[in-house]
Amino acid sequence: MVKNDFYWGASTSAFQVEGGFGEGGKGVATTDVRKVPEGIADSKIASDHYHHMLEDIDLMEELGINLYRFSFNWTRVMGDGMEPNQEGIKFYNQLIDACIEKGITPFPTLYHFEMPQALVTEFGGWKSRKCIDRFVEYAEVCFQNFGDRVKLWGTINEQLIVSAASDLNGNHETNTEEKMKQMYQMSYHMSLAEKKVIQCFREIVKDGKIGPICSMQVVYPETPSPENILASKNAEDFLQNCFLDMSVNGEYPKSYSNYLNKKGWYPEMEPEDQRILLNYKPDIIGINYYSSTCIRAVKTDEDTSKLPPFYRNELFTLGVNPHLIKTKWMEFGIDPEGLYIGMRTIYEKYKLPMIVTENGLAYSDVLEDGKIHDDYRIDYLENHIAQCERFIEEGYPLLGYSPWSLLDLVSSHQGFKKRYGLIYVDRTDTDLKECSRIPKDSFYWYKKRIFNQ
Ligand code: BG6
């Protein structure tokens, strides 16, 4: 891989690093009001990137990356969702300019899990088509203000997760049946909104590239029995194809549509949606990958209600893969080859270039004499980079690799005990200290890896 041709990056998301709650005109987000269990950090301070932004960009320069994948905080750009917030726009202009000055390509995602709580309170958030308009307005503000310098964009991060997770999307419906119906409706609205955003992007950022950031699902059947193989195919349709088929081709997989129709959960659509859905294809696909998923058929009378809603289905359920090494925070196991397998599947289906936008190892790192010796993370990253190199050598289009995460950040739901960063942030769930930055061994290893390739 030649550095000039390849993006070597590092990734974060706004609500997980920024903090700056209530500062600079920021509105209140779903992630600001969600209930976090006692003793676990919330996102009000997070890694305090809002106050350390220039220092963090200096560290990126030292690391030698040429891409920074981050997200705009919807509530920093749009306050409570209706009007642009000039202070927030100024913050991101500073961030973008500082990156560009250091030769780092800014790669923002528009929607990474948080959204204005006011839109949820007012009309139920993504349950309503009104949310589509608010999202497109927000995207337009971003394209108008940053599109002259920012040419690489992500639309929605992990629609699978954000359409299902109540504390992110604000849907606290208690009736399970109704909630499932709403989840599919909300997801449809997100898909349509994404297409409208791409339509708007084509008008404003004519020389840019944009695409979804998917939570890549590398699905293995638990055994080669026909029912488990069918279950794994069903899982692929529900966990990945229903999002990417929509993003790229504007249609749902048959098994997904059939199932939703049978349940009475097929989303309401309007006739004019079709034209939008069938146009405005993305240019790239962002790949988030941590591990593969093992799937099996559901046993008779099996109760799957404890699983997250996207695994709660008569057509498949989670299995266990005995071939992978599992750790406390990587319960599905570690599977570098899965990255190669999954990207191959996605390329053969959609024929679009990809960028690895997230890949990393969670660990409860321990600071010893001012250092973090995270060999376990170096092994994980090296083994996954090797699979990217294999993919490229075989002629597939991979534009870059951007591990999760640049620095320690508040996990999507498990606070600061679970760390992914190349840079240690000196705080705990309950003690904020100074949030000082300490590069880990993996930081110095990645720097060399980028330099020597
Ligand atoms: C991805 C998200 O799902 O996984 C990130 O895009 C998240 O926001 C990452 O942090 C790791 O998950 P978790 O739950 O360990 O933070």
Short mmCIF file of C-alpha atoms and ligand atoms in Angstrom, two decimals:
data_model
loop_
_atom_site.label_atom_id
_atom_site.label_comp_id
_atom_site.label_asym_id
_atom_site.label_seq_id
_atom_site.Cartn_x
_atom_site.Cartn_y
_atom_site.Cartn_z
CA MET A 1 0.00 0.00 0.00
CA VAL A 2 1.37 3.39 -0.89
CA LYS A 3 0.59 6.12 1.62
CA ASN A 4 -0.35 8.68 -1.00
CA ASP A 5 -2.89 6.33 -2.51
CA PHE A 6 -4.32 5.07 0.72
CA TYR A 7 -6.07 6.68 3.65
CA TRP A 8 -4.51 5.70 6.96
CA GLY A 9 -6.92 7.12 9.47
CA ALA A 10 -8.31 7.01 12.97
CA SER A 11 -11.95 7.35 13.99
CA THR A 12 -14.18 8.88 16.65
CA SER A 13 -17.78 10.06 16.93
CA ALA A 14 -19.00 13.36 18.33
CA PHE A 15 -21.10 12.24 21.29
CA GLN A 16 -18.42 9.78 22.37
CA VAL A 17 -15.51 12.25 22.46
CA GLU A 18 -16.69 15.83 22.48
CA GLY A 19 -18.43 16.52 25.77
CA GLY A 20 -19.06 20.28 25.83
CA PHE A 21 -22.61 19.65 27.04
CA GLY A 22 -24.63 22.86 26.99
CA GLU A 23 -21.68 24.83 25.59
CA GLY A 24 -21.44 26.87 22.41
CA GLY A 25 -25.17 26.79 21.67
CA LYS A 26 -25.32 22.99 21.56
CA GLY A 27 -28.85 21.63 21.83
CA VAL A 28 -29.87 18.69 23.97
CA ALA A 29 -29.39 15.32 22.28
CA THR A 30 -31.04 11.95 22.85
CA THR A 31 -27.67 10.77 24.15
CA ASP A 32 -27.61 13.63 26.69
CA VAL A 33 -30.90 12.63 28.28
CA ARG A 34 -30.62 8.84 28.17
CA LYS A 35 -30.40 7.04 31.50
CA VAL A 36 -26.89 5.80 32.13
CA PRO A 37 -26.47 3.27 34.97
CA GLU A 38 -24.92 4.56 38.17
CA GLY A 39 -21.12 4.50 38.06
CA ILE A 40 -20.85 4.61 34.25
CA ALA A 41 -19.71 7.75 32.42
CA ASP A 42 -22.21 9.63 30.27
CA SER A 43 -21.36 11.80 27.27
CA LYS A 44 -21.58 15.22 28.95
CA ILE A 45 -17.77 15.46 29.24
CA ALA A 46 -16.74 12.26 27.43
CA SER A 47 -13.08 12.71 26.37
CA ASP A 48 -13.46 16.48 26.61
CA HIS A 49 -12.42 16.79 22.97
CA TYR A 50 -14.45 20.02 22.78
CA HIS A 51 -11.72 21.64 24.89
CA HIS A 52 -8.77 19.54 23.65
CA MET A 53 -9.54 19.68 19.92
CA LEU A 54 -6.32 21.38 18.75
CA GLU A 55 -4.17 19.20 21.02
CA ASP A 56 -5.90 16.12 19.58
CA ILE A 57 -5.20 17.27 16.03
CA ASP A 58 -1.52 17.81 16.95
CA LEU A 59 -1.48 14.20 18.14
CA MET A 60 -3.04 13.09 14.85
CA GLU A 61 -0.21 14.83 13.04
CA GLU A 62 2.34 13.10 15.26
CA LEU A 63 0.62 9.79 14.57
CA GLY A 64 1.07 10.38 10.85
CA ILE A 65 -2.53 9.72 9.75
CA ASN A 66 -3.87 11.35 6.59
CA LEU A 67 -7.58 10.83 7.39
CA TYR A 68 -9.70 11.72 10.40
CA ARG A 69 -13.08 10.04 10.52
CA PHE A 70 -15.33 11.87 12.98
CA SER A 71 -18.96 12.92 13.13
CA PHE A 72 -20.81 16.18 13.32
CA ASN A 73 -22.92 16.48 16.39
CA TRP A 74 -26.39 17.17 14.99
CA THR A 75 -27.20 19.23 18.09
CA ARG A 76 -24.01 21.29 17.84
CA VAL A 77 -24.71 22.21 14.22
CA MET A 78 -28.48 22.65 14.59
CA GLY A 79 -29.12 23.29 18.29
CA ASP A 80 -32.54 21.82 18.93
CA GLY A 81 -32.88 20.85 15.31
CA MET A 82 -34.57 23.81 13.64
CA GLU A 83 -31.97 26.55 13.11
CA PRO A 84 -28.23 26.50 12.39
CA ASN A 85 -26.05 27.25 15.40
CA GLN A 86 -23.23 29.52 14.27
CA GLU A 87 -20.98 28.70 17.22
CA GLY A 88 -21.17 25.00 16.44
CA ILE A 89 -20.43 25.65 12.77
CA LYS A 90 -17.42 27.73 13.86
CA PHE A 91 -16.14 24.85 16.01
CA TYR A 92 -16.26 22.42 13.08
CA ASN A 93 -14.71 24.97 10.71
CA GLN A 94 -11.78 25.22 13.11
CA LEU A 95 -11.51 21.45 13.31
CA ILE A 96 -11.66 21.01 9.53
CA ASP A 97 -9.16 23.80 8.84
CA ALA A 98 -6.73 22.49 11.46
CA CYS A 99 -6.90 18.99 9.93
CA ILE A 100 -6.38 20.25 6.39
CA GLU A 101 -3.46 22.40 7.47
CA LYS A 102 -1.77 19.25 8.76
CA GLY A 103 -2.50 17.21 5.64
CA ILE A 104 -5.32 15.23 7.27
CA THR A 105 -8.43 14.66 5.16
CA PRO A 106 -11.57 15.31 7.23
CA PHE A 107 -14.17 12.54 6.83
CA PRO A 108 -17.32 13.39 8.81
CA THR A 109 -20.43 11.28 9.29
CA LEU A 110 -23.66 13.26 9.49
CA TYR A 111 -25.55 11.01 11.88
CA HIS A 112 -23.64 8.94 14.39
CA PHE A 113 -26.24 7.88 16.98
CA GLU A 114 -27.20 11.23 18.60
CA MET A 115 -30.02 13.50 17.44
CA PRO A 116 -31.92 16.49 18.85
CA GLN A 117 -34.17 15.38 21.71
CA ALA A 118 -36.53 18.25 20.76
CA LEU A 119 -37.43 16.43 17.53
CA VAL A 120 -38.33 13.33 19.54
CA THR A 121 -40.44 15.34 21.98
CA GLU A 122 -42.17 17.30 19.25
CA PHE A 123 -43.11 14.55 16.80
CA GLY A 124 -41.50 11.26 17.87
CA GLY A 125 -38.25 11.67 15.95
CA TRP A 126 -37.81 9.14 13.14
CA LYS A 127 -41.34 7.78 13.66
CA SER A 128 -42.52 10.79 11.69
CA ARG A 129 -41.71 11.80 8.12
CA LYS A 130 -41.08 15.27 9.53
CA CYS A 131 -37.74 13.97 10.75
CA ILE A 132 -36.67 13.34 7.16
CA ASP A 133 -37.01 17.06 6.38
CA ARG A 134 -35.16 18.08 9.53
CA PHE A 135 -32.31 15.70 8.68
CA VAL A 136 -32.05 16.95 5.10
CA GLU A 137 -32.03 20.57 6.33
CA TYR A 138 -29.23 19.71 8.75
CA ALA A 139 -27.26 17.95 6.01
CA GLU A 140 -27.73 20.92 3.71
CA VAL A 141 -26.33 23.26 6.38
CA CYS A 142 -23.29 20.98 6.63
CA PHE A 143 -22.78 20.76 2.87
CA GLN A 144 -23.14 24.57 2.49
CA ASN A 145 -20.75 25.37 5.32
CA PHE A 146 -18.12 22.67 4.95
CA GLY A 147 -18.54 21.20 1.45
CA ASP A 148 -15.99 23.56 -0.12
CA ARG A 149 -13.22 21.78 1.86
CA VAL A 150 -14.77 18.47 2.90
CA LYS A 151 -15.09 16.01 0.03
CA LEU A 152 -15.56 12.69 1.77
CA TRP A 153 -18.77 12.11 3.76
CA GLY A 154 -20.66 9.42 5.62
CA THR A 155 -24.47 9.58 5.86
CA ILE A 156 -25.78 7.36 8.68
CA ASN A 157 -23.59 5.33 11.01
CA GLU A 158 -24.90 1.81 11.62
CA GLN A 159 -28.57 2.10 10.78
CA LEU A 160 -29.00 -1.40 12.24
CA ILE A 161 -28.14 -0.10 15.69
CA VAL A 162 -29.59 3.39 15.60
CA SER A 163 -33.00 2.31 14.34
CA ALA A 164 -33.25 -0.25 17.18
CA ALA A 165 -31.61 1.41 20.20
CA SER A 166 -34.24 3.37 22.17
CA ASP A 167 -31.72 5.42 24.10
CA LEU A 168 -30.21 6.69 20.83
CA ASN A 169 -33.37 7.28 18.81
CA GLY A 170 -35.60 8.21 21.74
CA ASN A 171 -38.37 5.68 21.01
CA HIS A 172 -39.50 4.34 24.37
CA GLU A 173 -42.67 2.59 23.20
CA THR A 174 -43.46 -0.16 25.70
CA ASN A 175 -45.69 -2.42 23.61
CA THR A 176 -43.25 -4.88 22.00
CA GLU A 177 -45.32 -5.50 18.84
CA GLU A 178 -45.88 -1.81 18.29
CA LYS A 179 -42.21 -1.09 18.94
CA MET A 180 -41.08 -3.58 16.30
CA LYS A 181 -43.47 -2.02 13.76
CA GLN A 182 -42.10 1.41 14.64
CA MET A 183 -38.50 0.22 14.36
CA TYR A 184 -39.07 -0.81 10.73
CA GLN A 185 -40.93 2.42 9.97
CA MET A 186 -38.15 4.51 11.50
CA SER A 187 -35.54 2.61 9.57
CA TYR A 188 -37.46 3.20 6.35
CA HIS A 189 -37.57 6.92 7.08
CA MET A 190 -33.81 6.87 7.64
CA SER A 191 -33.27 5.14 4.28
CA LEU A 192 -35.43 7.66 2.48
CA ALA A 193 -33.73 10.53 4.30
CA GLU A 194 -30.34 9.17 3.26
CA LYS A 195 -31.39 9.21 -0.39
CA LYS A 196 -32.67 12.78 -0.10
CA VAL A 197 -29.41 13.79 1.55
CA ILE A 198 -27.46 12.30 -1.35
CA GLN A 199 -29.72 14.19 -3.76
CA CYS A 200 -28.89 17.43 -1.93
CA PHE A 201 -25.17 16.51 -1.81
CA ARG A 202 -25.05 16.09 -5.60
CA GLU A 203 -26.29 19.67 -5.99
CA ILE A 204 -23.91 21.27 -3.47
CA VAL A 205 -20.71 19.19 -3.26
CA LYS A 206 -20.29 18.30 -6.90
CA ASP A 207 -16.79 16.84 -6.56
CA GLY A 208 -17.37 14.86 -3.32
CA LYS A 209 -18.00 11.26 -2.36
CA ILE A 210 -20.65 10.10 0.10
CA GLY A 211 -22.02 6.83 1.41
CA PRO A 212 -23.49 4.87 4.32
CA ILE A 213 -21.37 3.56 7.19
CA CYS A 214 -22.52 0.00 7.75
CA SER A 215 -22.07 -2.27 10.69
CA MET A 216 -20.70 -5.06 8.52
CA GLN A 217 -22.27 -8.44 9.28
CA VAL A 218 -20.14 -11.44 8.50
CA VAL A 219 -22.63 -14.18 9.13
CA TYR A 220 -21.57 -17.81 9.64
CA PRO A 221 -24.06 -20.66 10.15
CA GLU A 222 -23.42 -22.42 13.47
CA THR A 223 -23.38 -25.80 11.67
CA PRO A 224 -23.83 -26.86 8.02
CA SER A 225 -27.39 -28.12 8.61
CA PRO A 226 -29.81 -26.74 5.99
CA GLU A 227 -31.91 -24.99 8.67
CA ASN A 228 -28.87 -23.20 10.07
CA ILE A 229 -27.69 -22.22 6.60
CA LEU A 230 -31.12 -20.82 5.79
CA ALA A 231 -31.16 -19.02 9.16
CA SER A 232 -27.80 -17.42 8.34
CA LYS A 233 -29.09 -16.27 4.96
CA ASN A 234 -32.14 -14.77 6.65
CA ALA A 235 -29.88 -13.03 9.15
CA GLU A 236 -27.85 -11.49 6.32
CA ASP A 237 -31.05 -10.03 4.89
CA PHE A 238 -32.21 -8.59 8.22
CA LEU A 239 -28.87 -7.43 9.59
CA GLN A 240 -27.24 -6.04 6.50
CA ASN A 241 -28.93 -6.39 3.11
CA CYS A 242 -32.08 -4.52 4.15
CA PHE A 243 -29.89 -1.44 4.76
CA LEU A 244 -27.34 -1.70 1.97
CA ASP A 245 -29.81 -2.88 -0.69
CA MET A 246 -31.81 0.22 0.16
CA SER A 247 -28.78 2.54 0.21
CA VAL A 248 -27.48 1.28 -3.12
CA ASN A 249 -30.48 -0.05 -5.06
CA GLY A 250 -33.47 1.48 -3.29
CA GLU A 251 -35.20 -1.81 -2.55
CA TYR A 252 -35.57 -4.34 0.24
CA PRO A 253 -34.57 -8.01 0.03
CA LYS A 254 -37.55 -10.26 -0.70
CA SER A 255 -37.37 -12.30 2.51
CA TYR A 256 -37.37 -9.07 4.54
CA SER A 257 -40.39 -7.60 2.70
CA ASN A 258 -42.27 -10.90 2.90
CA TYR A 259 -41.67 -11.19 6.64
CA LEU A 260 -42.66 -7.59 7.40
CA ASN A 261 -45.81 -7.94 5.29
CA LYS A 262 -46.76 -11.14 7.09
CA LYS A 263 -46.32 -9.48 10.47
CA GLY A 264 -48.15 -6.30 9.43
CA TRP A 265 -44.94 -4.33 9.99
CA TYR A 266 -44.19 -3.30 6.40
CA PRO A 267 -43.46 0.44 6.51
CA GLU A 268 -45.88 2.99 5.16
CA MET A 269 -44.54 4.59 2.00
CA GLU A 270 -45.73 7.32 -0.31
CA PRO A 271 -45.92 6.93 -4.09
CA GLU A 272 -43.34 9.63 -4.80
CA ASP A 273 -40.77 7.84 -2.58
CA GLN A 274 -40.00 5.34 -5.32
CA ARG A 275 -38.35 7.87 -7.60
CA ILE A 276 -36.09 9.07 -4.78
CA LEU A 277 -35.23 5.53 -3.66
CA LEU A 278 -34.27 4.37 -7.11
CA ASN A 279 -31.95 7.31 -7.70
CA TYR A 280 -29.06 8.92 -5.83
CA LYS A 281 -26.74 6.01 -5.28
CA PRO A 282 -23.83 6.39 -2.87
CA ASP A 283 -20.20 6.50 -4.05
CA ILE A 284 -18.59 4.58 -1.21
CA ILE A 285 -19.46 2.23 1.65
CA GLY A 286 -17.92 2.65 5.11
CA ILE A 287 -17.17 -0.62 6.86
CA ASN A 288 -17.39 -0.95 10.64
CA TYR A 289 -16.15 -4.35 11.70
CA TYR A 290 -15.29 -5.80 15.10
CA SER A 291 -16.19 -9.47 14.75
CA SER A 292 -18.22 -11.97 12.78
CA THR A 293 -21.64 -13.24 13.89
CA CYS A 294 -22.63 -16.86 14.28
CA ILE A 295 -26.26 -17.69 13.51
CA ARG A 296 -28.56 -20.69 13.91
CA ALA A 297 -32.22 -21.54 13.46
CA VAL A 298 -34.60 -20.80 16.36
CA LYS A 299 -35.57 -23.88 18.37
CA THR A 300 -39.24 -24.71 18.97
CA ASP A 301 -40.66 -22.52 21.77
CA GLU A 302 -37.29 -20.83 22.28
CA ASP A 303 -37.59 -17.47 24.04
CA THR A 304 -35.31 -14.93 22.30
CA SER A 305 -36.84 -11.89 23.97
CA LYS A 306 -33.65 -11.04 25.89
CA LEU A 307 -31.78 -10.34 22.65
CA PRO A 308 -31.57 -6.90 21.02
CA PRO A 309 -34.59 -6.29 18.74
CA PHE A 310 -32.65 -6.88 15.52
CA TYR A 311 -31.89 -10.47 16.65
CA ARG A 312 -35.45 -11.09 17.84
CA ASN A 313 -37.03 -12.89 14.95
CA GLU A 314 -38.54 -16.29 14.13
CA LEU A 315 -36.19 -16.72 11.17
CA PHE A 316 -32.82 -16.81 12.97
CA THR A 317 -31.05 -16.28 16.26
CA LEU A 318 -27.53 -15.95 17.63
CA GLY A 319 -25.32 -19.01 17.79
CA VAL A 320 -21.86 -19.55 19.22
CA ASN A 321 -18.69 -19.90 17.17
CA PRO A 322 -16.32 -22.33 18.94
CA HIS A 323 -13.48 -21.50 16.52
CA LEU A 324 -12.87 -17.94 17.70
CA ILE A 325 -11.01 -16.65 20.76
CA LYS A 326 -13.33 -14.58 22.93
CA THR A 327 -12.44 -11.97 25.52
CA LYS A 328 -14.38 -10.09 28.18
CA TRP A 329 -15.32 -7.22 25.85
CA MET A 330 -15.21 -9.13 22.54
CA GLU A 331 -17.91 -11.69 23.25
CA PHE A 332 -18.39 -12.71 19.60
CA GLY A 333 -14.68 -13.56 19.28
CA ILE A 334 -11.76 -12.21 17.27
CA ASP A 335 -11.88 -12.95 13.56
CA PRO A 336 -9.53 -10.96 11.28
CA GLU A 337 -10.31 -13.11 8.24
CA GLY A 338 -13.95 -12.14 8.67
CA LEU A 339 -13.02 -8.62 7.61
CA TYR A 340 -11.74 -9.93 4.28
CA ILE A 341 -14.71 -12.28 3.83
CA GLY A 342 -17.26 -9.57 4.61
CA MET A 343 -15.73 -6.95 2.34
CA ARG A 344 -15.56 -9.44 -0.51
CA THR A 345 -19.28 -10.19 -0.12
CA ILE A 346 -20.14 -6.48 -0.06
CA TYR A 347 -18.00 -5.72 -3.10
CA GLU A 348 -19.46 -8.55 -5.17
CA LYS A 349 -22.98 -7.40 -4.31
CA TYR A 350 -22.64 -3.63 -4.70
CA LYS A 351 -19.44 -3.00 -6.69
CA LEU A 352 -18.56 0.10 -4.70
CA PRO A 353 -15.22 1.09 -3.17
CA MET A 354 -15.00 0.77 0.60
CA ILE A 355 -13.19 2.36 3.50
CA VAL A 356 -12.77 0.63 6.85
CA THR A 357 -14.28 3.26 9.13
CA GLU A 358 -14.15 1.29 12.39
CA ASN A 359 -12.16 -1.70 13.58
CA GLY A 360 -10.67 -2.11 17.00
CA LEU A 361 -10.19 -4.03 20.20
CA ALA A 362 -11.92 -3.15 23.45
CA TYR A 363 -9.83 -3.66 26.58
CA SER A 364 -9.71 -2.34 30.13
CA ASP A 365 -6.22 -0.85 29.69
CA VAL A 366 -4.11 -0.27 32.77
CA LEU A 367 -1.85 2.75 33.10
CA GLU A 368 1.54 1.60 34.47
CA ASP A 369 4.28 4.17 35.15
CA GLY A 370 2.63 6.57 32.73
CA LYS A 371 2.49 3.98 29.91
CA ILE A 372 -0.01 1.60 28.33
CA HIS A 373 1.51 -1.61 27.01
CA ASP A 374 -1.32 -2.74 24.75
CA ASP A 375 0.29 -5.56 22.74
CA TYR A 376 -3.13 -7.25 22.54
CA ARG A 377 -4.42 -4.23 20.56
CA ILE A 378 -1.36 -4.17 18.30
CA ASP A 379 -1.93 -7.85 17.46
CA TYR A 380 -5.59 -7.24 16.70
CA LEU A 381 -4.92 -4.24 14.45
CA GLU A 382 -1.96 -5.87 12.67
CA ASN A 383 -3.98 -8.99 11.88
CA HIS A 384 -6.87 -6.95 10.50
CA ILE A 385 -4.59 -4.67 8.45
CA ALA A 386 -3.04 -7.82 6.96
CA GLN A 387 -6.51 -8.82 5.73
CA CYS A 388 -6.96 -5.37 4.16
CA GLU A 389 -3.63 -5.78 2.38
CA ARG A 390 -4.72 -9.20 1.12
CA PHE A 391 -7.96 -7.65 -0.16
CA ILE A 392 -6.10 -4.90 -2.00
CA GLU A 393 -3.50 -7.26 -3.42
CA GLU A 394 -6.32 -9.31 -4.92
CA GLY A 395 -7.51 -6.22 -6.75
CA TYR A 396 -10.50 -5.12 -4.68
CA PRO A 397 -11.04 -1.38 -4.15
CA LEU A 398 -10.29 -0.42 -0.56
CA LEU A 399 -9.59 3.27 -0.12
CA GLY A 400 -8.50 3.35 3.49
CA TYR A 401 -8.28 1.89 6.97
CA SER A 402 -9.38 3.93 9.97
CA PRO A 403 -9.36 2.06 13.30
CA TRP A 404 -11.62 2.69 16.23
CA SER A 405 -10.59 4.74 17.98
CA LEU A 406 -8.17 7.64 17.82
CA LEU A 407 -8.48 8.15 21.56
CA ASP A 408 -10.33 6.52 24.42
CA LEU A 409 -13.95 7.56 24.41
CA VAL A 410 -17.16 6.81 26.15
CA SER A 411 -18.38 3.46 24.81
CA SER A 412 -21.77 3.46 23.13
CA HIS A 413 -23.23 2.00 26.35
CA GLN A 414 -20.43 0.81 28.61
CA GLY A 415 -18.55 3.92 29.72
CA PHE A 416 -14.79 4.19 30.09
CA LYS A 417 -13.91 0.74 31.43
CA LYS A 418 -14.01 -0.47 27.88
CA ARG A 419 -11.33 1.35 25.89
CA TYR A 420 -10.44 1.23 22.21
CA GLY A 421 -8.08 4.20 21.80
CA LEU A 422 -4.58 4.53 20.41
CA ILE A 423 -4.34 7.39 22.91
CA TYR A 424 -5.23 6.92 26.56
CA VAL A 425 -7.52 9.52 28.08
CA ASP A 426 -6.75 9.83 31.76
CA ARG A 427 -10.14 9.71 33.38
CA THR A 428 -12.36 6.98 34.75
CA ASP A 429 -16.12 6.54 34.76
CA THR A 430 -16.39 8.44 38.02
CA ASP A 431 -13.24 10.57 38.25
CA LEU A 432 -12.73 13.13 35.48
CA LYS A 433 -9.16 14.09 36.47
CA GLU A 434 -7.63 16.26 33.71
CA CYS A 435 -8.53 14.02 30.77
CA SER A 436 -4.86 14.22 29.78
CA ARG A 437 -3.74 12.40 26.66
CA ILE A 438 -1.15 9.60 26.85
CA PRO A 439 -0.19 7.79 23.62
CA LYS A 440 -0.29 4.02 24.10
CA ASP A 441 2.25 1.53 22.67
CA SER A 442 -0.28 0.95 19.86
CA PHE A 443 0.01 4.64 18.92
CA TYR A 444 3.77 4.32 18.32
CA TRP A 445 3.30 0.98 16.57
CA TYR A 446 0.60 2.42 14.23
CA LYS A 447 2.78 5.42 13.47
CA LYS A 448 5.60 3.08 12.34
CA ARG A 449 3.14 0.88 10.48
CA ILE A 450 1.86 3.86 8.50
CA PHE A 451 5.36 5.11 7.83
CA ASN A 452 6.82 1.75 6.73
CA GLN A 453 3.62 0.27 5.30
C1 BG6 B 1 -19.89 0.83 16.66
C2 BG6 B 1 -20.22 2.29 16.80
O1 BG6 B 1 -21.10 0.17 16.74
O2 BG6 B 1 -19.18 0.21 17.65
C3 BG6 B 1 -19.36 3.05 17.79
O3 BG6 B 1 -20.24 2.92 15.55
C4 BG6 B 1 -19.13 2.18 19.01
O4 BG6 B 1 -20.00 4.25 18.09
C5 BG6 B 1 -18.37 0.94 18.56
O5 BG6 B 1 -18.44 2.83 20.04
C6 BG6 B 1 -18.00 0.00 19.69
O6 BG6 B 1 -19.13 -0.34 20.43
P1 BG6 B 1 -19.20 -0.12 21.99
O7 BG6 B 1 -20.58 -0.47 22.36
O8 BG6 B 1 -18.18 -1.02 22.54
O9 BG6 B 1 -18.87 1.31 22.22
#
